[in-house]
Amino acid sequence: MLKNFHFEHNEIGTDEAGRGCLAGPVTAAAVILPKNFKNSILNDSKKLSEKNRDFLKPIIETTSVSFGVFHIEPTKIDEINILNASILAMHKSIDLLTTNTTYIIVDGNKFKNYKDYTHQCIIKGDSKYMSIAAASVLAKTYRDEYMNKIHLEFPMYNWKKNKGYPTKEHREAIRKYGITKYHRKSFRQLPEQLKLDIL
């Protein structure tokens, strides 16, 4: 079972989803759980079925002390790169919290200072600590909802299924139809794609 990671205050757990996608936003969530929070299903969102993620989402939303979710769009990802966009999404999700908690635990090994808060990066934190796992579930479910919505606009890419990840089907659709406003132009959309210097 995952652990809580409490200091003098309830910590903020934060994580992102969609970093490796060819299309759609990178989405981050920040969650503060109550000190007595327990859940036997909660884990890294990648280890959960879609059914369990959807089951956990309202539980996290209703029992958390506070939570925030934020999307960074592809144009911004192209402008500042995916790592900076992921960190920006996490900062923006923390902005949405209503709390005086100033201790952040982050999934992964990269983060930038947020205000005067203390932060700690934790490799595979989403499979170790509940607040990060909860953030991973919200980031994933909110991003999936976003991709389901834009799927209706461009059904030929089947984002409802692949969520913008570089599946064979997604890449075949890009080869056939080209890219959309939701694709990340700074990403290699096709394996053989070449970058040309245009004078």
JSON list of C-alpha atoms in Angstrom, two decimals:
[
{"chain": "A", "resi": 1, "resn": "MET", "atom": "CA", "xyz": [0.00, 0.00, 0.00]},
{"chain": "A", "resi": 2, "resn": "LEU", "atom": "CA", "xyz": [1.16, 3.53, -0.74]},
{"chain": "A", "resi": 3, "resn": "LYS", "atom": "CA", "xyz": [2.23, 5.80, 2.08]},
{"chain": "A", "resi": 4, "resn": "ASN", "atom": "CA", "xyz": [1.29, 9.27, 3.16]},
{"chain": "A", "resi": 5, "resn": "PHE", "atom": "CA", "xyz": [4.24, 11.66, 3.30]},
{"chain": "A", "resi": 6, "resn": "HIS", "atom": "CA", "xyz": [3.30, 14.22, 5.93]},
{"chain": "A", "resi": 7, "resn": "PHE", "atom": "CA", "xyz": [5.46, 16.89, 7.47]},
{"chain": "A", "resi": 8, "resn": "GLU", "atom": "CA", "xyz": [4.18, 19.72, 9.67]},
{"chain": "A", "resi": 9, "resn": "HIS", "atom": "CA", "xyz": [1.39, 20.25, 7.13]},
{"chain": "A", "resi": 10, "resn": "ASN", "atom": "CA", "xyz": [-0.26, 18.01, 4.59]},
{"chain": "A", "resi": 11, "resn": "GLU", "atom": "CA", "xyz": [2.03, 17.93, 1.57]},
{"chain": "A", "resi": 12, "resn": "ILE", "atom": "CA", "xyz": [1.11, 18.87, -2.00]},
{"chain": "A", "resi": 13, "resn": "GLY", "atom": "CA", "xyz": [1.59, 15.97, -4.40]},
{"chain": "A", "resi": 14, "resn": "THR", "atom": "CA", "xyz": [1.95, 16.82, -8.08]},
{"chain": "A", "resi": 15, "resn": "ASP", "atom": "CA", "xyz": [2.33, 14.85, -11.31]},
{"chain": "A", "resi": 16, "resn": "GLU", "atom": "CA", "xyz": [1.67, 15.20, -15.04]},
{"chain": "A", "resi": 17, "resn": "ALA", "atom": "CA", "xyz": [0.19, 13.14, -17.88]},
{"chain": "A", "resi": 18, "resn": "GLY", "atom": "CA", "xyz": [0.70, 13.24, -21.63]},
{"chain": "A", "resi": 19, "resn": "ARG", "atom": "CA", "xyz": [4.36, 14.13, -21.76]},
{"chain": "A", "resi": 20, "resn": "GLY", "atom": "CA", "xyz": [5.17, 11.60, -24.50]},
{"chain": "A", "resi": 21, "resn": "CYS", "atom": "CA", "xyz": [2.18, 12.32, -26.72]},
{"chain": "A", "resi": 22, "resn": "LEU", "atom": "CA", "xyz": [2.24, 13.68, -30.27]},
{"chain": "A", "resi": 23, "resn": "ALA", "atom": "CA", "xyz": [-1.02, 15.57, -29.82]},
{"chain": "A", "resi": 24, "resn": "GLY", "atom": "CA", "xyz": [-2.98, 17.26, -27.09]},
{"chain": "A", "resi": 25, "resn": "PRO", "atom": "CA", "xyz": [-1.91, 19.08, -23.95]},
{"chain": "A", "resi": 26, "resn": "VAL", "atom": "CA", "xyz": [0.39, 18.07, -21.16]},
{"chain": "A", "resi": 27, "resn": "THR", "atom": "CA", "xyz": [-1.82, 18.03, -18.07]},
{"chain": "A", "resi": 28, "resn": "ALA", "atom": "CA", "xyz": [-0.77, 18.31, -14.45]},
{"chain": "A", "resi": 29, "resn": "ALA", "atom": "CA", "xyz": [-2.60, 17.96, -11.18]},
{"chain": "A", "resi": 30, "resn": "ALA", "atom": "CA", "xyz": [-1.78, 18.95, -7.63]},
{"chain": "A", "resi": 31, "resn": "VAL", "atom": "CA", "xyz": [-3.51, 17.28, -4.69]},
{"chain": "A", "resi": 32, "resn": "ILE", "atom": "CA", "xyz": [-3.50, 17.68, -0.93]},
{"chain": "A", "resi": 33, "resn": "LEU", "atom": "CA", "xyz": [-5.00, 14.67, 0.85]},
{"chain": "A", "resi": 34, "resn": "PRO", "atom": "CA", "xyz": [-6.22, 14.61, 4.45]},
{"chain": "A", "resi": 35, "resn": "LYS", "atom": "CA", "xyz": [-3.83, 13.02, 6.93]},
{"chain": "A", "resi": 36, "resn": "ASN", "atom": "CA", "xyz": [-6.10, 10.05, 7.57]},
{"chain": "A", "resi": 37, "resn": "PHE", "atom": "CA", "xyz": [-6.67, 9.30, 3.86]},
{"chain": "A", "resi": 38, "resn": "LYS", "atom": "CA", "xyz": [-6.48, 5.62, 2.95]},
{"chain": "A", "resi": 39, "resn": "ASN", "atom": "CA", "xyz": [-7.39, 3.80, -0.25]},
{"chain": "A", "resi": 40, "resn": "SER", "atom": "CA", "xyz": [-6.38, 0.26, -1.17]},
{"chain": "A", "resi": 41, "resn": "ILE", "atom": "CA", "xyz": [-6.86, 0.80, -4.94]},
{"chain": "A", "resi": 42, "resn": "LEU", "atom": "CA", "xyz": [-4.98, 4.07, -5.38]},
{"chain": "A", "resi": 43, "resn": "ASN", "atom": "CA", "xyz": [-1.68, 3.72, -7.24]},
{"chain": "A", "resi": 44, "resn": "ASP", "atom": "CA", "xyz": [0.29, 5.21, -10.10]},
{"chain": "A", "resi": 45, "resn": "SER", "atom": "CA", "xyz": [-2.36, 5.91, -12.75]},
{"chain": "A", "resi": 46, "resn": "LYS", "atom": "CA", "xyz": [-0.38, 3.91, -15.34]},
{"chain": "A", "resi": 47, "resn": "LYS", "atom": "CA", "xyz": [-0.83, 0.80, -13.19]},
{"chain": "A", "resi": 48, "resn": "LEU", "atom": "CA", "xyz": [-4.61, 1.26, -12.91]},
{"chain": "A", "resi": 49, "resn": "SER", "atom": "CA", "xyz": [-7.32, 0.28, -15.35]},
{"chain": "A", "resi": 50, "resn": "GLU", "atom": "CA", "xyz": [-9.41, 3.03, -16.89]},
{"chain": "A", "resi": 51, "resn": "LYS", "atom": "CA", "xyz": [-12.34, 1.76, -14.81]},
{"chain": "A", "resi": 52, "resn": "ASN", "atom": "CA", "xyz": [-10.38, 2.16, -11.56]},
{"chain": "A", "resi": 53, "resn": "ARG", "atom": "CA", "xyz": [-9.08, 5.59, -12.54]},
{"chain": "A", "resi": 54, "resn": "ASP", "atom": "CA", "xyz": [-12.63, 6.74, -13.26]},
{"chain": "A", "resi": 55, "resn": "PHE", "atom": "CA", "xyz": [-13.77, 5.21, -9.95]},
{"chain": "A", "resi": 56, "resn": "LEU", "atom": "CA", "xyz": [-11.04, 7.03, -8.00]},
{"chain": "A", "resi": 57, "resn": "LYS", "atom": "CA", "xyz": [-11.45, 10.45, -9.63]},
{"chain": "A", "resi": 58, "resn": "PRO", "atom": "CA", "xyz": [-14.59, 11.56, -7.70]},
{"chain": "A", "resi": 59, "resn": "ILE", "atom": "CA", "xyz": [-13.23, 10.03, -4.47]},
{"chain": "A", "resi": 60, "resn": "ILE", "atom": "CA", "xyz": [-10.06, 12.12, -4.76]},
{"chain": "A", "resi": 61, "resn": "GLU", "atom": "CA", "xyz": [-12.02, 15.24, -5.70]},
{"chain": "A", "resi": 62, "resn": "THR", "atom": "CA", "xyz": [-14.46, 14.98, -2.81]},
{"chain": "A", "resi": 63, "resn": "THR", "atom": "CA", "xyz": [-12.07, 13.85, -0.07]},
{"chain": "A", "resi": 64, "resn": "SER", "atom": "CA", "xyz": [-9.00, 15.96, -0.89]},
{"chain": "A", "resi": 65, "resn": "VAL", "atom": "CA", "xyz": [-8.27, 19.06, 1.16]},
{"chain": "A", "resi": 66, "resn": "SER", "atom": "CA", "xyz": [-7.73, 20.83, -2.18]},
{"chain": "A", "resi": 67, "resn": "PHE", "atom": "CA", "xyz": [-6.88, 19.93, -5.77]},
{"chain": "A", "resi": 68, "resn": "GLY", "atom": "CA", "xyz": [-6.06, 21.69, -9.03]},
{"chain": "A", "resi": 69, "resn": "VAL", "atom": "CA", "xyz": [-5.70, 20.54, -12.64]},
{"chain": "A", "resi": 70, "resn": "PHE", "atom": "CA", "xyz": [-4.18, 22.50, -15.53]},
{"chain": "A", "resi": 71, "resn": "HIS", "atom": "CA", "xyz": [-3.60, 21.88, -19.27]},
{"chain": "A", "resi": 72, "resn": "ILE", "atom": "CA", "xyz": [-0.68, 23.36, -21.23]},
{"chain": "A", "resi": 73, "resn": "GLU", "atom": "CA", "xyz": [-1.58, 23.51, -24.92]},
{"chain": "A", "resi": 74, "resn": "PRO", "atom": "CA", "xyz": [0.62, 22.27, -27.80]},
{"chain": "A", "resi": 75, "resn": "THR", "atom": "CA", "xyz": [1.54, 25.78, -28.98]},
{"chain": "A", "resi": 76, "resn": "LYS", "atom": "CA", "xyz": [3.07, 26.50, -25.56]},
{"chain": "A", "resi": 77, "resn": "ILE", "atom": "CA", "xyz": [4.78, 23.10, -25.50]},
{"chain": "A", "resi": 78, "resn": "ASP", "atom": "CA", "xyz": [6.36, 23.92, -28.87]},
{"chain": "A", "resi": 79, "resn": "GLU", "atom": "CA", "xyz": [7.44, 27.31, -27.57]},
{"chain": "A", "resi": 80, "resn": "ILE", "atom": "CA", "xyz": [9.11, 26.28, -24.29]},
{"chain": "A", "resi": 81, "resn": "ASN", "atom": "CA", "xyz": [9.71, 22.49, -24.75]},
{"chain": "A", "resi": 82, "resn": "ILE", "atom": "CA", "xyz": [7.95, 19.58, -23.06]},
{"chain": "A", "resi": 83, "resn": "LEU", "atom": "CA", "xyz": [10.00, 19.53, -19.85]},
{"chain": "A", "resi": 84, "resn": "ASN", "atom": "CA", "xyz": [9.37, 23.21, -19.16]},
{"chain": "A", "resi": 85, "resn": "ALA", "atom": "CA", "xyz": [5.72, 22.82, -20.16]},
{"chain": "A", "resi": 86, "resn": "SER", "atom": "CA", "xyz": [5.31, 19.89, -17.75]},
{"chain": "A", "resi": 87, "resn": "ILE", "atom": "CA", "xyz": [6.78, 21.91, -14.88]},
{"chain": "A", "resi": 88, "resn": "LEU", "atom": "CA", "xyz": [4.69, 24.95, -15.83]},
{"chain": "A", "resi": 89, "resn": "ALA", "atom": "CA", "xyz": [1.55, 22.77, -15.79]},
{"chain": "A", "resi": 90, "resn": "MET", "atom": "CA", "xyz": [2.47, 21.56, -12.29]},
{"chain": "A", "resi": 91, "resn": "HIS", "atom": "CA", "xyz": [3.06, 25.14, -11.10]},
{"chain": "A", "resi": 92, "resn": "LYS", "atom": "CA", "xyz": [-0.27, 26.24, -12.58]},
{"chain": "A", "resi": 93, "resn": "SER", "atom": "CA", "xyz": [-2.10, 23.35, -10.91]},
{"chain": "A", "resi": 94, "resn": "ILE", "atom": "CA", "xyz": [-0.53, 24.33, -7.56]},
{"chain": "A", "resi": 95, "resn": "ASP", "atom": "CA", "xyz": [-1.71, 27.92, -8.18]},
{"chain": "A", "resi": 96, "resn": "LEU", "atom": "CA", "xyz": [-5.28, 26.59, -8.05]},
{"chain": "A", "resi": 97, "resn": "LEU", "atom": "CA", "xyz": [-4.97, 25.14, -4.54]},
{"chain": "A", "resi": 98, "resn": "THR", "atom": "CA", "xyz": [-6.61, 26.85, -1.58]},
{"chain": "A", "resi": 99, "resn": "THR", "atom": "CA", "xyz": [-4.26, 26.12, 1.29]},
{"chain": "A", "resi": 100, "resn": "ASN", "atom": "CA", "xyz": [-1.29, 27.40, 3.26]},
{"chain": "A", "resi": 101, "resn": "THR", "atom": "CA", "xyz": [0.66, 24.17, 2.72]},
{"chain": "A", "resi": 102, "resn": "THR", "atom": "CA", "xyz": [4.16, 24.92, 1.41]},
{"chain": "A", "resi": 103, "resn": "TYR", "atom": "CA", "xyz": [5.74, 21.49, 0.99]},
{"chain": "A", "resi": 104, "resn": "ILE", "atom": "CA", "xyz": [5.62, 19.90, -2.47]},
{"chain": "A", "resi": 105, "resn": "ILE", "atom": "CA", "xyz": [6.51, 16.35, -3.46]},
{"chain": "A", "resi": 106, "resn": "VAL", "atom": "CA", "xyz": [6.98, 15.84, -7.19]},
{"chain": "A", "resi": 107, "resn": "ASP", "atom": "CA", "xyz": [7.01, 12.71, -9.31]},
{"chain": "A", "resi": 108, "resn": "GLY", "atom": "CA", "xyz": [10.28, 12.41, -11.22]},
{"chain": "A", "resi": 109, "resn": "ASN", "atom": "CA", "xyz": [13.63, 14.13, -10.95]},
{"chain": "A", "resi": 110, "resn": "LYS", "atom": "CA", "xyz": [13.06, 17.60, -12.43]},
{"chain": "A", "resi": 111, "resn": "PHE", "atom": "CA", "xyz": [11.23, 20.59, -10.97]},
{"chain": "A", "resi": 112, "resn": "LYS", "atom": "CA", "xyz": [11.76, 24.33, -10.60]},
{"chain": "A", "resi": 113, "resn": "ASN", "atom": "CA", "xyz": [11.29, 26.35, -7.46]},
{"chain": "A", "resi": 114, "resn": "TYR", "atom": "CA", "xyz": [7.71, 27.39, -6.84]},
{"chain": "A", "resi": 115, "resn": "LYS", "atom": "CA", "xyz": [7.45, 30.64, -4.85]},
{"chain": "A", "resi": 116, "resn": "ASP", "atom": "CA", "xyz": [9.19, 30.09, -1.53]},
{"chain": "A", "resi": 117, "resn": "TYR", "atom": "CA", "xyz": [7.85, 26.54, -1.13]},
{"chain": "A", "resi": 118, "resn": "THR", "atom": "CA", "xyz": [10.09, 23.59, -0.33]},
{"chain": "A", "resi": 119, "resn": "HIS", "atom": "CA", "xyz": [10.00, 20.76, -2.85]},
{"chain": "A", "resi": 120, "resn": "GLN", "atom": "CA", "xyz": [11.36, 17.25, -3.11]},
{"chain": "A", "resi": 121, "resn": "CYS", "atom": "CA", "xyz": [11.61, 15.22, -6.33]},
{"chain": "A", "resi": 122, "resn": "ILE", "atom": "CA", "xyz": [10.88, 11.50, -5.92]},
{"chain": "A", "resi": 123, "resn": "ILE", "atom": "CA", "xyz": [11.65, 8.97, -8.64]},
{"chain": "A", "resi": 124, "resn": "LYS", "atom": "CA", "xyz": [8.56, 6.80, -9.19]},
{"chain": "A", "resi": 125, "resn": "GLY", "atom": "CA", "xyz": [6.82, 8.88, -6.54]},
{"chain": "A", "resi": 126, "resn": "ASP", "atom": "CA", "xyz": [3.45, 8.07, -8.09]},
{"chain": "A", "resi": 127, "resn": "SER", "atom": "CA", "xyz": [3.88, 4.45, -6.97]},
{"chain": "A", "resi": 128, "resn": "LYS", "atom": "CA", "xyz": [5.18, 5.38, -3.50]},
{"chain": "A", "resi": 129, "resn": "TYR", "atom": "CA", "xyz": [3.09, 8.23, -2.09]},
{"chain": "A", "resi": 130, "resn": "MET", "atom": "CA", "xyz": [-0.65, 8.70, -2.07]},
{"chain": "A", "resi": 131, "resn": "SER", "atom": "CA", "xyz": [-0.76, 12.41, -2.85]},
{"chain": "A", "resi": 132, "resn": "ILE", "atom": "CA", "xyz": [1.39, 11.97, -5.98]},
{"chain": "A", "resi": 133, "resn": "ALA", "atom": "CA", "xyz": [-0.63, 8.92, -7.03]},
{"chain": "A", "resi": 134, "resn": "ALA", "atom": "CA", "xyz": [-3.83, 10.93, -6.56]},
{"chain": "A", "resi": 135, "resn": "ALA", "atom": "CA", "xyz": [-2.37, 13.73, -8.70]},
{"chain": "A", "resi": 136, "resn": "SER", "atom": "CA", "xyz": [-1.41, 11.20, -11.38]},
{"chain": "A", "resi": 137, "resn": "VAL", "atom": "CA", "xyz": [-4.99, 9.87, -11.46]},
{"chain": "A", "resi": 138, "resn": "LEU", "atom": "CA", "xyz": [-6.50, 13.35, -11.82]},
{"chain": "A", "resi": 139, "resn": "ALA", "atom": "CA", "xyz": [-3.97, 14.43, -14.46]},
{"chain": "A", "resi": 140, "resn": "LYS", "atom": "CA", "xyz": [-4.65, 11.28, -16.48]},
{"chain": "A", "resi": 141, "resn": "THR", "atom": "CA", "xyz": [-8.45, 11.31, -16.20]},
{"chain": "A", "resi": 142, "resn": "TYR", "atom": "CA", "xyz": [-8.78, 15.03, -16.97]},
{"chain": "A", "resi": 143, "resn": "ARG", "atom": "CA", "xyz": [-6.44, 14.71, -19.94]},
{"chain": "A", "resi": 144, "resn": "ASP", "atom": "CA", "xyz": [-8.32, 11.65, -21.23]},
{"chain": "A", "resi": 145, "resn": "GLU", "atom": "CA", "xyz": [-11.58, 13.63, -21.06]},
{"chain": "A", "resi": 146, "resn": "TYR", "atom": "CA", "xyz": [-9.94, 16.42, -23.05]},
{"chain": "A", "resi": 147, "resn": "MET", "atom": "CA", "xyz": [-8.71, 13.97, -25.71]},
{"chain": "A", "resi": 148, "resn": "ASN", "atom": "CA", "xyz": [-12.17, 12.34, -25.93]},
{"chain": "A", "resi": 149, "resn": "LYS", "atom": "CA", "xyz": [-13.62, 15.79, -26.57]},
{"chain": "A", "resi": 150, "resn": "ILE", "atom": "CA", "xyz": [-11.21, 16.77, -29.36]},
{"chain": "A", "resi": 151, "resn": "HIS", "atom": "CA", "xyz": [-11.59, 13.27, -30.85]},
{"chain": "A", "resi": 152, "resn": "LEU", "atom": "CA", "xyz": [-15.06, 14.39, -31.95]},
{"chain": "A", "resi": 153, "resn": "GLU", "atom": "CA", "xyz": [-13.45, 17.20, -33.96]},
{"chain": "A", "resi": 154, "resn": "PHE", "atom": "CA", "xyz": [-10.83, 14.96, -35.62]},
{"chain": "A", "resi": 155, "resn": "PRO", "atom": "CA", "xyz": [-12.10, 11.36, -35.34]},
{"chain": "A", "resi": 156, "resn": "MET", "atom": "CA", "xyz": [-9.68, 10.06, -38.00]},
{"chain": "A", "resi": 157, "resn": "TYR", "atom": "CA", "xyz": [-6.82, 10.07, -35.47]},
{"chain": "A", "resi": 158, "resn": "ASN", "atom": "CA", "xyz": [-8.80, 7.97, -32.95]},
{"chain": "A", "resi": 159, "resn": "TRP", "atom": "CA", "xyz": [-7.64, 10.04, -29.97]},
{"chain": "A", "resi": 160, "resn": "LYS", "atom": "CA", "xyz": [-10.49, 8.50, -28.00]},
{"chain": "A", "resi": 161, "resn": "LYS", "atom": "CA", "xyz": [-8.44, 5.31, -27.98]},
{"chain": "A", "resi": 162, "resn": "ASN", "atom": "CA", "xyz": [-4.78, 6.36, -28.28]},
{"chain": "A", "resi": 163, "resn": "LYS", "atom": "CA", "xyz": [-5.09, 9.67, -26.35]},
{"chain": "A", "resi": 164, "resn": "GLY", "atom": "CA", "xyz": [-2.50, 11.26, -28.65]},
{"chain": "A", "resi": 165, "resn": "TYR", "atom": "CA", "xyz": [0.28, 8.77, -27.96]},
{"chain": "A", "resi": 166, "resn": "PRO", "atom": "CA", "xyz": [2.49, 7.68, -30.90]},
{"chain": "A", "resi": 167, "resn": "THR", "atom": "CA", "xyz": [0.71, 4.43, -31.74]},
{"chain": "A", "resi": 168, "resn": "LYS", "atom": "CA", "xyz": [1.05, 2.88, -35.19]},
{"chain": "A", "resi": 169, "resn": "GLU", "atom": "CA", "xyz": [-2.58, 3.83, -35.92]},
{"chain": "A", "resi": 170, "resn": "HIS", "atom": "CA", "xyz": [-2.02, 7.47, -34.88]},
{"chain": "A", "resi": 171, "resn": "ARG", "atom": "CA", "xyz": [1.11, 7.75, -37.02]},
{"chain": "A", "resi": 172, "resn": "GLU", "atom": "CA", "xyz": [-0.65, 6.21, -40.01]},
{"chain": "A", "resi": 173, "resn": "ALA", "atom": "CA", "xyz": [-3.39, 8.83, -39.67]},
{"chain": "A", "resi": 174, "resn": "ILE", "atom": "CA", "xyz": [-0.77, 11.60, -39.53]},
{"chain": "A", "resi": 175, "resn": "ARG", "atom": "CA", "xyz": [0.83, 10.19, -42.68]},
{"chain": "A", "resi": 176, "resn": "LYS", "atom": "CA", "xyz": [-2.55, 10.16, -44.41]},
{"chain": "A", "resi": 177, "resn": "TYR", "atom": "CA", "xyz": [-4.18, 13.38, -43.16]},
{"chain": "A", "resi": 178, "resn": "GLY", "atom": "CA", "xyz": [-1.27, 15.50, -41.92]},
{"chain": "A", "resi": 179, "resn": "ILE", "atom": "CA", "xyz": [-1.25, 17.27, -38.57]},
{"chain": "A", "resi": 180, "resn": "THR", "atom": "CA", "xyz": [-3.87, 19.38, -36.79]},
{"chain": "A", "resi": 181, "resn": "LYS", "atom": "CA", "xyz": [-3.81, 22.38, -34.48]},
{"chain": "A", "resi": 182, "resn": "TYR", "atom": "CA", "xyz": [-3.67, 19.89, -31.60]},
{"chain": "A", "resi": 183, "resn": "HIS", "atom": "CA", "xyz": [-0.42, 18.25, -32.75]},
{"chain": "A", "resi": 184, "resn": "ARG", "atom": "CA", "xyz": [2.91, 19.27, -31.26]},
{"chain": "A", "resi": 185, "resn": "LYS", "atom": "CA", "xyz": [4.93, 20.64, -34.15]},
{"chain": "A", "resi": 186, "resn": "SER", "atom": "CA", "xyz": [8.20, 20.37, -32.22]},
{"chain": "A", "resi": 187, "resn": "PHE", "atom": "CA", "xyz": [7.76, 16.59, -31.87]},
{"chain": "A", "resi": 188, "resn": "ARG", "atom": "CA", "xyz": [8.82, 14.07, -34.47]},
{"chain": "A", "resi": 189, "resn": "GLN", "atom": "CA", "xyz": [5.41, 13.06, -35.76]},
{"chain": "A", "resi": 190, "resn": "LEU", "atom": "CA", "xyz": [6.69, 10.35, -38.10]},
{"chain": "A", "resi": 191, "resn": "PRO", "atom": "CA", "xyz": [9.82, 8.21, -37.61]},
{"chain": "A", "resi": 192, "resn": "GLU", "atom": "CA", "xyz": [11.37, 9.19, -40.94]},
{"chain": "A", "resi": 193, "resn": "GLN", "atom": "CA", "xyz": [10.50, 12.87, -40.59]},
{"chain": "A", "resi": 194, "resn": "LEU", "atom": "CA", "xyz": [13.38, 15.20, -41.45]},
{"chain": "A", "resi": 195, "resn": "LYS", "atom": "CA", "xyz": [13.92, 18.71, -40.16]},
{"chain": "A", "resi": 196, "resn": "LEU", "atom": "CA", "xyz": [14.71, 21.13, -42.97]},
{"chain": "A", "resi": 197, "resn": "ASP", "atom": "CA", "xyz": [16.30, 24.53, -42.63]},
{"chain": "A", "resi": 198, "resn": "ILE", "atom": "CA", "xyz": [14.03, 26.86, -44.54]},
{"chain": "A", "resi": 199, "resn": "LEU", "atom": "CA", "xyz": [15.75, 30.02, -45.72]}
]
